[in-house]
Structure formats: structure tokens, C-alpha cells
Amino acid sequence: MKKWVFFLTLVVFVFGLTACGGGKYADAKKLMEKQVQVFENFVNGLDKAENAEAVAAALNNFSDEMKSMVPQMKAIQEKYPELDNAADEDIPAELKPLIEKLEKEIMPKFMSAMMKIGQYADDPVVKEANEKFQQTMSELR
């Protein structure tokens, strides 16, 4: 469990840096806004989940949404390689609100919501959804 929480934190941070934009990076910013919404929906879905089926549904929805964005994410990374390892001070000021939202609002909720998966980890429907989730996450690397 801790292994994927760390991995997801890394994914969010990396995509927060690589998929952001405004002005010159308008296409990347639009994609990042969509990612933020997907993460918010995921967190809210897990937070409201009261059984294994609801947890699995949240995992599957997240996986499907992220998987649909993989080609765009890879294209953005190729188009804007300068953002790959951008330090905080190198990120354009208009992009910082999105990154701050991810780091300060979504990630704390995300980490808490992820604990709900652990509560249902032995349920077959959650195991299957979790495998799909992990496969999708591996495509984001």
C-alpha cells in the first residue's frame, strides 16, 4: 500500500510539472486542469465509498480517465521537455495555482482516500480494479 501511495505522489508531482501551462503552454495547462479534475473526482469517489463495489468503481473510473489521457500526456512531455525537471522557481507564475492545488488541496485528501482501498484490498472486485489501476499507472511512466 505504501509503495503505491509513494508512486502516486510521484506521478502527481511529475505530471504537475510536465502537464502544466498557460500562454505558451495553453494546451498543457488544459490537460493539467483535466488531470486535476480526475484526481478530485477520484478522491471524492473514494471518500464517499462505503463498500468494495464503490471503491472499485472509483478505481476503475480513475484508471479509465487517466488511460484516455496517456497519449496527450506523452505528447506534452515531448513538446515541452523543459518542464520535465523544472524547479519550482522555473515554473511560470500562472501555473503555480494548479500545482499548489494539487499539492495543498488534493494530495492530502488523496492520501487519506487511498487508505480506503486498503480496507477493501482483499475483496476480489477491488483486487481486479487495483490491478487495472496499477497497469494504468505504469503506462504513465
Short mmCIF file of N, CA, C and O in Angstrom, two decimals:
data_model
loop_
_atom_site.label_atom_id
_atom_site.label_comp_id
_atom_site.label_asym_id
_atom_site.label_seq_id
_atom_site.Cartn_x
_atom_site.Cartn_y
_atom_site.Cartn_z
N MET A 1 0.82 -1.19 0.00
CA MET A 1 0.00 0.00 0.00
C MET A 1 0.87 1.25 0.00
O MET A 1 0.65 2.15 -0.80
N LYS A 2 1.85 1.30 0.88
CA LYS A 2 2.72 2.47 0.96
C LYS A 2 3.47 2.67 -0.35
O LYS A 2 3.73 3.80 -0.73
N LYS A 3 3.81 1.57 -1.01
CA LYS A 3 4.56 1.65 -2.26
C LYS A 3 3.77 2.42 -3.31
O LYS A 3 4.28 3.28 -3.98
N TRP A 4 2.45 2.15 -3.45
CA TRP A 4 1.73 2.88 -4.45
C TRP A 4 1.33 4.26 -4.05
O TRP A 4 1.17 5.11 -4.89
N VAL A 5 1.23 4.50 -2.78
CA VAL A 5 0.97 5.88 -2.35
C VAL A 5 2.16 6.75 -2.74
O VAL A 5 1.99 7.84 -3.27
N PHE A 6 3.37 6.25 -2.50
CA PHE A 6 4.56 6.98 -2.91
C PHE A 6 4.59 7.16 -4.42
O PHE A 6 4.86 8.25 -4.92
N PHE A 7 4.29 6.09 -5.16
CA PHE A 7 4.31 6.17 -6.62
C PHE A 7 3.30 7.20 -7.12
O PHE A 7 3.59 8.01 -7.99
N LEU A 8 2.10 7.19 -6.55
CA LEU A 8 1.07 8.14 -6.99
C LEU A 8 1.46 9.57 -6.67
O LEU A 8 1.20 10.48 -7.45
N THR A 9 2.08 9.75 -5.52
CA THR A 9 2.56 11.09 -5.18
C THR A 9 3.56 11.55 -6.23
O THR A 9 3.51 12.69 -6.70
N LEU A 10 4.45 10.66 -6.61
CA LEU A 10 5.45 10.97 -7.62
C LEU A 10 4.78 11.27 -8.96
O LEU A 10 5.13 12.25 -9.64
N VAL A 11 3.80 10.47 -9.34
CA VAL A 11 3.09 10.68 -10.60
C VAL A 11 2.42 12.06 -10.62
O VAL A 11 2.54 12.81 -11.58
N VAL A 12 1.73 12.37 -9.54
CA VAL A 12 1.04 13.67 -9.47
C VAL A 12 2.05 14.80 -9.58
O VAL A 12 1.85 15.76 -10.32
N PHE A 13 3.15 14.69 -8.87
CA PHE A 13 4.15 15.75 -8.90
C PHE A 13 4.76 15.88 -10.29
O PHE A 13 4.87 16.97 -10.84
N VAL A 14 5.16 14.75 -10.89
CA VAL A 14 5.77 14.79 -12.22
C VAL A 14 4.80 15.36 -13.24
O VAL A 14 5.15 16.25 -14.02
N PHE A 15 3.55 14.88 -13.23
CA PHE A 15 2.60 15.41 -14.20
C PHE A 15 2.19 16.83 -13.87
O PHE A 15 1.84 17.59 -14.75
N GLY A 16 2.26 17.18 -12.61
CA GLY A 16 2.03 18.57 -12.24
C GLY A 16 3.06 19.48 -12.89
O GLY A 16 2.75 20.58 -13.31
N LEU A 17 4.27 18.99 -13.01
CA LEU A 17 5.32 19.79 -13.63
C LEU A 17 5.29 19.69 -15.16
O LEU A 17 5.52 20.67 -15.85
N THR A 18 5.01 18.49 -15.66
CA THR A 18 5.11 18.31 -17.10
C THR A 18 3.84 18.65 -17.86
O THR A 18 3.90 18.88 -19.07
N ALA A 19 2.73 18.68 -17.18
CA ALA A 19 1.47 18.89 -17.89
C ALA A 19 0.84 20.23 -17.58
O ALA A 19 -0.35 20.40 -17.69
N CYS A 20 1.64 21.17 -17.18
CA CYS A 20 1.06 22.45 -16.83
C CYS A 20 1.36 23.48 -17.92
O CYS A 20 2.28 23.33 -18.67
N GLY A 21 0.55 24.51 -17.97
CA GLY A 21 0.84 25.54 -18.94
C GLY A 21 -0.18 26.63 -18.97
O GLY A 21 -1.27 26.52 -18.45
N GLY A 22 0.20 27.72 -19.58
CA GLY A 22 -0.63 28.88 -19.80
C GLY A 22 0.10 29.72 -20.81
O GLY A 22 1.32 29.70 -20.85
N GLY A 23 -0.57 30.49 -21.63
CA GLY A 23 0.14 31.23 -22.67
C GLY A 23 0.80 30.25 -23.61
O GLY A 23 0.13 29.52 -24.32
N LYS A 24 2.11 30.23 -23.57
CA LYS A 24 2.88 29.31 -24.41
C LYS A 24 2.46 27.86 -24.17
O LYS A 24 2.48 27.05 -25.08
N TYR A 25 2.05 27.57 -22.94
CA TYR A 25 1.72 26.20 -22.57
C TYR A 25 0.21 25.98 -22.43
O TYR A 25 -0.24 25.16 -21.63
N ALA A 26 -0.57 26.68 -23.21
CA ALA A 26 -2.03 26.61 -23.07
C ALA A 26 -2.57 25.19 -23.21
O ALA A 26 -3.47 24.78 -22.46
N ASP A 27 -2.04 24.42 -24.14
CA ASP A 27 -2.50 23.05 -24.32
C ASP A 27 -2.14 22.17 -23.13
O ASP A 27 -2.94 21.35 -22.68
N ALA A 28 -0.97 22.40 -22.60
CA ALA A 28 -0.55 21.64 -21.42
C ALA A 28 -1.37 22.03 -20.20
O ALA A 28 -1.74 21.19 -19.40
N LYS A 29 -1.67 23.30 -20.07
CA LYS A 29 -2.48 23.77 -18.94
C LYS A 29 -3.87 23.14 -18.98
O LYS A 29 -4.39 22.69 -17.96
N LYS A 30 -4.44 23.09 -20.16
CA LYS A 30 -5.77 22.50 -20.31
C LYS A 30 -5.76 21.03 -19.88
O LYS A 30 -6.67 20.57 -19.18
N LEU A 31 -4.73 20.31 -20.26
CA LEU A 31 -4.60 18.91 -19.88
C LEU A 31 -4.43 18.78 -18.36
O LEU A 31 -5.04 17.92 -17.73
N MET A 32 -3.62 19.65 -17.79
CA MET A 32 -3.42 19.57 -16.35
C MET A 32 -4.71 19.88 -15.60
O MET A 32 -5.00 19.25 -14.58
N GLU A 33 -5.49 20.82 -16.09
CA GLU A 33 -6.78 21.11 -15.45
C GLU A 33 -7.68 19.88 -15.47
O GLU A 33 -8.38 19.59 -14.50
N LYS A 34 -7.63 19.15 -16.57
CA LYS A 34 -8.42 17.92 -16.67
C LYS A 34 -7.90 16.89 -15.66
O LYS A 34 -8.68 16.21 -15.00
N GLN A 35 -6.58 16.79 -15.53
CA GLN A 35 -5.99 15.85 -14.58
C GLN A 35 -6.41 16.20 -13.15
O GLN A 35 -6.74 15.31 -12.37
N VAL A 36 -6.39 17.47 -12.83
CA VAL A 36 -6.79 17.92 -11.50
C VAL A 36 -8.23 17.48 -11.24
O VAL A 36 -8.55 16.96 -10.16
N GLN A 37 -9.09 17.65 -12.22
CA GLN A 37 -10.49 17.24 -12.06
C GLN A 37 -10.61 15.73 -11.88
O GLN A 37 -11.40 15.27 -11.04
N VAL A 38 -9.83 14.96 -12.61
CA VAL A 38 -9.86 13.50 -12.48
C VAL A 38 -9.43 13.09 -11.07
O VAL A 38 -10.05 12.23 -10.44
N PHE A 39 -8.37 13.72 -10.57
CA PHE A 39 -7.92 13.42 -9.22
C PHE A 39 -8.97 13.82 -8.18
O PHE A 39 -9.20 13.09 -7.22
N GLU A 40 -9.60 14.98 -8.36
CA GLU A 40 -10.65 15.40 -7.42
C GLU A 40 -11.81 14.42 -7.43
O GLU A 40 -12.33 14.05 -6.37
N ASN A 41 -12.22 13.99 -8.62
CA ASN A 41 -13.32 13.02 -8.72
C ASN A 41 -12.95 11.70 -8.04
O ASN A 41 -13.78 11.08 -7.37
N PHE A 42 -11.71 11.28 -8.20
CA PHE A 42 -11.23 10.05 -7.60
C PHE A 42 -11.27 10.14 -6.07
O PHE A 42 -11.80 9.27 -5.39
N VAL A 43 -10.72 11.23 -5.56
CA VAL A 43 -10.70 11.44 -4.11
C VAL A 43 -12.12 11.48 -3.56
O VAL A 43 -12.43 10.83 -2.55
N ASN A 44 -12.99 12.21 -4.22
CA ASN A 44 -14.38 12.30 -3.75
C ASN A 44 -15.08 10.95 -3.83
O ASN A 44 -15.85 10.59 -2.93
N GLY A 45 -14.82 10.20 -4.89
CA GLY A 45 -15.42 8.88 -5.03
C GLY A 45 -14.97 7.92 -3.94
O GLY A 45 -15.79 7.20 -3.36
N LEU A 46 -13.68 7.94 -3.63
CA LEU A 46 -13.18 7.08 -2.56
C LEU A 46 -13.69 7.55 -1.21
O LEU A 46 -14.03 6.73 -0.35
N ASP A 47 -13.74 8.84 -1.03
CA ASP A 47 -14.21 9.38 0.25
C ASP A 47 -15.65 8.96 0.54
O ASP A 47 -16.00 8.64 1.68
N LYS A 48 -16.47 8.93 -0.49
CA LYS A 48 -17.89 8.57 -0.33
C LYS A 48 -18.13 7.06 -0.35
O LYS A 48 -19.22 6.61 0.01
N ALA A 49 -17.15 6.30 -0.80
CA ALA A 49 -17.32 4.85 -0.95
C ALA A 49 -17.56 4.19 0.41
O ALA A 49 -16.83 4.41 1.36
N GLU A 50 -18.60 3.37 0.44
CA GLU A 50 -18.95 2.67 1.68
C GLU A 50 -18.92 1.16 1.53
O GLU A 50 -19.29 0.44 2.45
N ASN A 51 -18.48 0.70 0.34
CA ASN A 51 -18.37 -0.73 0.14
C ASN A 51 -17.34 -1.00 -0.96
O ASN A 51 -16.86 -0.08 -1.62
N ALA A 52 -17.02 -2.27 -1.14
CA ALA A 52 -15.99 -2.66 -2.10
C ALA A 52 -16.36 -2.25 -3.53
O ALA A 52 -15.49 -1.82 -4.30
N GLU A 53 -17.62 -2.36 -3.88
CA GLU A 53 -18.04 -2.02 -5.24
C GLU A 53 -17.82 -0.54 -5.54
O GLU A 53 -17.39 -0.17 -6.64
N ALA A 54 -18.09 0.30 -4.56
CA ALA A 54 -17.89 1.74 -4.75
C ALA A 54 -16.40 2.08 -4.84
O ALA A 54 -16.00 2.94 -5.62
N VAL A 55 -15.58 1.39 -4.05
CA VAL A 55 -14.13 1.59 -4.13
C VAL A 55 -13.63 1.15 -5.50
O VAL A 55 -12.86 1.86 -6.16
N ALA A 56 -14.08 0.00 -5.97
CA ALA A 56 -13.67 -0.49 -7.28
C ALA A 56 -14.13 0.46 -8.38
O ALA A 56 -13.39 0.72 -9.33
N ALA A 57 -15.33 0.99 -8.25
CA ALA A 57 -15.83 1.93 -9.26
C ALA A 57 -14.95 3.18 -9.31
O ALA A 57 -14.63 3.67 -10.40
N ALA A 58 -14.56 3.70 -8.16
CA ALA A 58 -13.69 4.87 -8.13
C ALA A 58 -12.34 4.56 -8.79
O ALA A 58 -11.82 5.36 -9.58
N LEU A 59 -11.78 3.40 -8.48
CA LEU A 59 -10.52 2.98 -9.09
C LEU A 59 -10.66 2.85 -10.60
O LEU A 59 -9.80 3.32 -11.37
N ASN A 60 -11.72 2.19 -11.04
CA ASN A 60 -11.93 1.98 -12.47
C ASN A 60 -12.16 3.29 -13.22
O ASN A 60 -11.61 3.48 -14.32
N ASN A 61 -12.94 4.18 -12.63
CA ASN A 61 -13.17 5.48 -13.28
C ASN A 61 -11.87 6.26 -13.42
O ASN A 61 -11.59 6.83 -14.48
N PHE A 62 -11.09 6.28 -12.35
CA PHE A 62 -9.81 6.97 -12.39
C PHE A 62 -8.91 6.36 -13.47
O PHE A 62 -8.31 7.08 -14.28
N SER A 63 -8.81 5.04 -13.49
CA SER A 63 -7.97 4.34 -14.46
C SER A 63 -8.39 4.65 -15.89
O SER A 63 -7.55 4.94 -16.75
N ASP A 64 -9.69 4.61 -16.14
CA ASP A 64 -10.21 4.88 -17.48
C ASP A 64 -9.90 6.31 -17.92
O ASP A 64 -9.46 6.54 -19.06
N GLU A 65 -10.12 7.26 -17.02
CA GLU A 65 -9.87 8.67 -17.35
C GLU A 65 -8.38 8.91 -17.60
O GLU A 65 -8.01 9.58 -18.56
N MET A 66 -7.54 8.40 -16.71
CA MET A 66 -6.09 8.62 -16.88
C MET A 66 -5.58 7.92 -18.13
O MET A 66 -4.78 8.49 -18.87
N LYS A 67 -6.06 6.71 -18.38
CA LYS A 67 -5.62 5.98 -19.57
C LYS A 67 -5.96 6.75 -20.85
O LYS A 67 -5.17 6.79 -21.78
N SER A 68 -7.12 7.40 -20.85
CA SER A 68 -7.51 8.15 -22.04
C SER A 68 -6.61 9.37 -22.26
O SER A 68 -6.52 9.88 -23.38
N MET A 69 -5.94 9.82 -21.21
CA MET A 69 -5.07 10.99 -21.32
C MET A 69 -3.61 10.65 -21.59
O MET A 69 -2.81 11.54 -21.86
N VAL A 70 -3.25 9.37 -21.52
CA VAL A 70 -1.85 8.98 -21.69
C VAL A 70 -1.24 9.52 -23.00
O VAL A 70 -0.16 10.11 -22.97
N PRO A 71 -1.89 9.37 -24.14
CA PRO A 71 -1.27 9.90 -25.37
C PRO A 71 -1.03 11.41 -25.30
O PRO A 71 0.02 11.90 -25.73
N GLN A 72 -1.98 12.14 -24.73
CA GLN A 72 -1.82 13.58 -24.59
C GLN A 72 -0.67 13.92 -23.64
O GLN A 72 0.10 14.84 -23.89
N MET A 73 -0.57 13.19 -22.55
CA MET A 73 0.50 13.43 -21.58
C MET A 73 1.87 13.22 -22.22
O MET A 73 2.78 14.03 -22.04
N LYS A 74 1.98 12.14 -22.96
CA LYS A 74 3.26 11.85 -23.62
C LYS A 74 3.59 12.91 -24.67
O LYS A 74 4.74 13.32 -24.81
N ALA A 75 2.59 13.37 -25.40
CA ALA A 75 2.80 14.42 -26.39
C ALA A 75 3.25 15.72 -25.73
O ALA A 75 4.15 16.40 -26.23
N ILE A 76 2.65 16.04 -24.60
CA ILE A 76 3.03 17.25 -23.86
C ILE A 76 4.47 17.14 -23.36
O ILE A 76 5.24 18.10 -23.44
N GLN A 77 4.83 15.98 -22.87
CA GLN A 77 6.20 15.78 -22.38
C GLN A 77 7.20 15.96 -23.52
O GLN A 77 8.27 16.53 -23.32
N GLU A 78 6.86 15.47 -24.70
CA GLU A 78 7.76 15.63 -25.85
C GLU A 78 7.80 17.08 -26.32
O GLU A 78 8.85 17.59 -26.69
N LYS A 79 6.66 17.72 -26.31
CA LYS A 79 6.58 19.10 -26.80
C LYS A 79 7.28 20.08 -25.88
O LYS A 79 7.86 21.07 -26.34
N TYR A 80 7.20 19.84 -24.56
CA TYR A 80 7.77 20.76 -23.57
C TYR A 80 8.75 20.03 -22.65
O TYR A 80 8.54 19.95 -21.43
N PRO A 81 9.86 19.54 -23.18
CA PRO A 81 10.80 18.81 -22.33
C PRO A 81 11.41 19.67 -21.23
O PRO A 81 11.85 19.15 -20.20
N GLU A 82 11.38 20.97 -21.41
CA GLU A 82 11.94 21.87 -20.39
C GLU A 82 11.17 21.83 -19.08
O GLU A 82 11.68 22.23 -18.03
N LEU A 83 9.96 21.33 -19.10
CA LEU A 83 9.17 21.26 -17.88
C LEU A 83 9.38 19.96 -17.11
O LEU A 83 8.95 19.85 -15.97
N ASP A 84 10.05 19.00 -17.75
CA ASP A 84 10.23 17.70 -17.11
C ASP A 84 10.84 17.78 -15.72
O ASP A 84 10.38 17.14 -14.80
N ASN A 85 11.89 18.51 -15.59
CA ASN A 85 12.58 18.61 -14.30
C ASN A 85 12.61 20.04 -13.80
O ASN A 85 13.55 20.45 -13.12
N ALA A 86 11.60 20.79 -14.14
CA ALA A 86 11.56 22.20 -13.76
C ALA A 86 11.49 22.35 -12.24
O ALA A 86 10.70 21.69 -11.58
N ALA A 87 12.33 23.22 -11.73
CA ALA A 87 12.29 23.54 -10.31
C ALA A 87 11.12 24.49 -10.07
O ALA A 87 10.63 25.14 -11.01
N ASP A 88 10.70 24.60 -8.84
CA ASP A 88 9.56 25.47 -8.51
C ASP A 88 9.74 26.88 -9.06
O ASP A 88 8.80 27.46 -9.58
N GLU A 89 10.93 27.40 -8.94
CA GLU A 89 11.16 28.78 -9.40
C GLU A 89 11.15 28.91 -10.92
O GLU A 89 11.05 30.02 -11.44
N ASP A 90 11.23 27.79 -11.64
CA ASP A 90 11.22 27.83 -13.11
C ASP A 90 9.83 27.65 -13.70
O ASP A 90 9.65 27.78 -14.91
N ILE A 91 8.87 27.36 -12.87
CA ILE A 91 7.50 27.19 -13.35
C ILE A 91 6.88 28.57 -13.51
O ILE A 91 6.94 29.38 -12.59
N PRO A 92 6.28 28.84 -14.66
CA PRO A 92 5.64 30.15 -14.85
C PRO A 92 4.62 30.44 -13.75
O PRO A 92 3.89 29.56 -13.30
N ALA A 93 4.57 31.69 -13.34
CA ALA A 93 3.72 32.10 -12.22
C ALA A 93 2.25 31.73 -12.43
O ALA A 93 1.57 31.35 -11.48
N GLU A 94 1.78 31.80 -13.66
CA GLU A 94 0.36 31.49 -13.90
C GLU A 94 0.04 30.00 -13.74
O GLU A 94 -1.12 29.62 -13.66
N LEU A 95 1.07 29.17 -13.66
CA LEU A 95 0.86 27.73 -13.50
C LEU A 95 0.88 27.29 -12.05
O LEU A 95 0.38 26.24 -11.69
N LYS A 96 1.47 28.10 -11.22
CA LYS A 96 1.65 27.71 -9.83
C LYS A 96 0.33 27.43 -9.10
O LYS A 96 0.29 26.53 -8.27
N PRO A 97 -0.76 28.15 -9.39
CA PRO A 97 -2.01 27.82 -8.69
C PRO A 97 -2.47 26.37 -8.90
O PRO A 97 -2.98 25.74 -7.98
N LEU A 98 -2.27 25.84 -10.11
CA LEU A 98 -2.66 24.45 -10.36
C LEU A 98 -1.80 23.49 -9.56
O LEU A 98 -2.30 22.52 -8.97
N ILE A 99 -0.52 23.75 -9.54
CA ILE A 99 0.40 22.89 -8.79
C ILE A 99 0.11 22.99 -7.30
O ILE A 99 0.08 21.98 -6.60
N GLU A 100 -0.13 24.20 -6.83
CA GLU A 100 -0.46 24.37 -5.42
C GLU A 100 -1.76 23.66 -5.06
O GLU A 100 -1.87 23.07 -3.98
N LYS A 101 -2.72 23.70 -5.95
CA LYS A 101 -3.99 22.99 -5.69
C LYS A 101 -3.74 21.50 -5.54
O LYS A 101 -4.27 20.86 -4.64
N LEU A 102 -2.92 20.95 -6.44
CA LEU A 102 -2.58 19.53 -6.34
C LEU A 102 -1.87 19.23 -5.03
O LEU A 102 -2.23 18.29 -4.33
N GLU A 103 -0.85 20.02 -4.73
CA GLU A 103 -0.02 19.73 -3.57
C GLU A 103 -0.74 20.00 -2.25
O GLU A 103 -0.59 19.23 -1.31
N LYS A 104 -1.48 21.10 -2.16
CA LYS A 104 -2.03 21.52 -0.88
C LYS A 104 -3.48 21.09 -0.64
O LYS A 104 -3.89 20.92 0.50
N GLU A 105 -4.26 20.94 -1.69
CA GLU A 105 -5.66 20.57 -1.51
C GLU A 105 -5.93 19.11 -1.84
O GLU A 105 -6.58 18.41 -1.07
N ILE A 106 -5.46 18.68 -2.99
CA ILE A 106 -5.82 17.34 -3.46
C ILE A 106 -4.97 16.23 -2.84
O ILE A 106 -5.50 15.22 -2.40
N MET A 107 -3.65 16.41 -2.79
CA MET A 107 -2.80 15.34 -2.30
C MET A 107 -3.08 14.93 -0.86
O MET A 107 -3.11 13.73 -0.57
N PRO A 108 -3.30 15.86 0.07
CA PRO A 108 -3.64 15.40 1.42
C PRO A 108 -4.92 14.56 1.45
O PRO A 108 -4.98 13.53 2.12
N LYS A 109 -5.91 14.98 0.68
CA LYS A 109 -7.16 14.21 0.59
C LYS A 109 -6.92 12.90 -0.13
O LYS A 109 -7.51 11.87 0.20
N PHE A 110 -6.07 12.94 -1.14
CA PHE A 110 -5.75 11.76 -1.93
C PHE A 110 -5.12 10.68 -1.04
O PHE A 110 -5.51 9.52 -1.09
N MET A 111 -4.17 11.09 -0.22
CA MET A 111 -3.51 10.12 0.66
C MET A 111 -4.52 9.50 1.63
O MET A 111 -4.49 8.30 1.86
N SER A 112 -5.40 10.30 2.19
CA SER A 112 -6.42 9.78 3.10
C SER A 112 -7.37 8.84 2.37
O SER A 112 -7.74 7.78 2.89
N ALA A 113 -7.78 9.24 1.19
CA ALA A 113 -8.72 8.42 0.42
C ALA A 113 -8.10 7.08 0.03
O ALA A 113 -8.80 6.06 -0.02
N MET A 114 -6.82 7.08 -0.23
CA MET A 114 -6.15 5.84 -0.62
C MET A 114 -6.22 4.78 0.49
O MET A 114 -6.20 3.59 0.22
N MET A 115 -6.32 5.23 1.72
CA MET A 115 -6.41 4.29 2.84
C MET A 115 -7.70 3.46 2.74
O MET A 115 -7.74 2.32 3.20
N LYS A 116 -8.71 4.01 2.12
CA LYS A 116 -9.97 3.29 1.97
C LYS A 116 -9.76 2.05 1.10
O LYS A 116 -10.40 1.02 1.32
N ILE A 117 -8.88 2.14 0.14
CA ILE A 117 -8.59 0.97 -0.72
C ILE A 117 -8.06 -0.17 0.14
O ILE A 117 -8.43 -1.32 -0.06
N GLY A 118 -7.22 0.17 1.09
CA GLY A 118 -6.66 -0.85 1.97
C GLY A 118 -7.72 -1.58 2.77
O GLY A 118 -7.57 -2.77 3.06
N GLN A 119 -8.79 -0.90 3.11
CA GLN A 119 -9.87 -1.53 3.88
C GLN A 119 -10.55 -2.64 3.09
O GLN A 119 -11.11 -3.57 3.68
N TYR A 120 -10.53 -2.53 1.77
CA TYR A 120 -11.21 -3.50 0.91
C TYR A 120 -10.24 -4.26 0.01
O TYR A 120 -10.66 -4.88 -0.96
N ALA A 121 -8.97 -4.22 0.36
CA ALA A 121 -7.92 -4.78 -0.50
C ALA A 121 -8.10 -6.27 -0.81
O ALA A 121 -7.65 -6.74 -1.85
N ASP A 122 -8.73 -7.00 0.08
CA ASP A 122 -8.89 -8.44 -0.13
C ASP A 122 -10.13 -8.81 -0.94
O ASP A 122 -10.30 -9.96 -1.33
N ASP A 123 -10.97 -7.84 -1.20
CA ASP A 123 -12.18 -8.10 -1.98
C ASP A 123 -11.81 -8.31 -3.45
O ASP A 123 -11.05 -7.51 -4.02
N PRO A 124 -12.31 -9.36 -4.09
CA PRO A 124 -11.95 -9.65 -5.48
C PRO A 124 -12.22 -8.50 -6.46
O PRO A 124 -11.40 -8.24 -7.35
N VAL A 125 -13.32 -7.78 -6.30
CA VAL A 125 -13.64 -6.70 -7.22
C VAL A 125 -12.64 -5.54 -7.06
O VAL A 125 -12.25 -4.90 -8.04
N VAL A 126 -12.19 -5.32 -5.84
CA VAL A 126 -11.20 -4.27 -5.58
C VAL A 126 -9.83 -4.72 -6.08
O VAL A 126 -9.09 -3.92 -6.67
N LYS A 127 -9.50 -5.98 -5.89
CA LYS A 127 -8.23 -6.51 -6.40
C LYS A 127 -8.14 -6.32 -7.91
O LYS A 127 -7.12 -5.89 -8.44
N GLU A 128 -9.22 -6.66 -8.60
CA GLU A 128 -9.24 -6.52 -10.06
C GLU A 128 -9.11 -5.05 -10.48
O GLU A 128 -8.35 -4.72 -11.38
N ALA A 129 -9.84 -4.19 -9.82
CA ALA A 129 -9.78 -2.76 -10.13
C ALA A 129 -8.40 -2.20 -9.80
O ALA A 129 -7.87 -1.36 -10.54
N ASN A 130 -7.81 -2.69 -8.73
CA ASN A 130 -6.48 -2.24 -8.35
C ASN A 130 -5.43 -2.66 -9.38
O ASN A 130 -4.50 -1.91 -9.68
N GLU A 131 -5.57 -3.85 -9.92
CA GLU A 131 -4.65 -4.31 -10.98
C GLU A 131 -4.76 -3.41 -12.20
O GLU A 131 -3.75 -3.03 -12.81
N LYS A 132 -5.98 -3.06 -12.57
CA LYS A 132 -6.20 -2.14 -13.69
C LYS A 132 -5.57 -0.78 -13.40
O LYS A 132 -4.92 -0.18 -14.25
N PHE A 133 -5.78 -0.32 -12.18
CA PHE A 133 -5.22 0.94 -11.72
C PHE A 133 -3.69 0.93 -11.84
O PHE A 133 -3.08 1.86 -12.38
N GLN A 134 -3.07 -0.13 -11.33
CA GLN A 134 -1.61 -0.23 -11.38
C GLN A 134 -1.10 -0.31 -12.82
O GLN A 134 -0.07 0.27 -13.15
N GLN A 135 -1.82 -1.01 -13.69
CA GLN A 135 -1.44 -1.09 -15.10
C GLN A 135 -1.48 0.30 -15.73
O GLN A 135 -0.58 0.70 -16.46
N THR A 136 -2.53 1.03 -15.45
CA THR A 136 -2.65 2.38 -15.98
C THR A 136 -1.53 3.27 -15.48
O THR A 136 -0.92 4.02 -16.25
N MET A 137 -1.22 3.17 -14.19
CA MET A 137 -0.14 3.98 -13.62
C MET A 137 1.19 3.65 -14.27
O MET A 137 2.00 4.54 -14.51
N SER A 138 1.41 2.39 -14.62
CA SER A 138 2.66 2.01 -15.25
C SER A 138 2.79 2.61 -16.65
O SER A 138 3.89 2.88 -17.12
N GLU A 139 1.66 2.86 -17.31
CA GLU A 139 1.69 3.48 -18.63
C GLU A 139 2.04 4.96 -18.57
O GLU A 139 2.41 5.56 -19.57
N LEU A 140 1.93 5.55 -17.40
CA LEU A 140 2.21 6.97 -17.24
C LEU A 140 3.69 7.26 -17.08
O LEU A 140 4.10 8.40 -17.10
N ARG A 141 4.48 6.25 -16.91
CA ARG A 141 5.93 6.45 -16.68
C ARG A 141 6.63 6.85 -17.95
O ARG A 141 6.35 6.59 -19.01
#
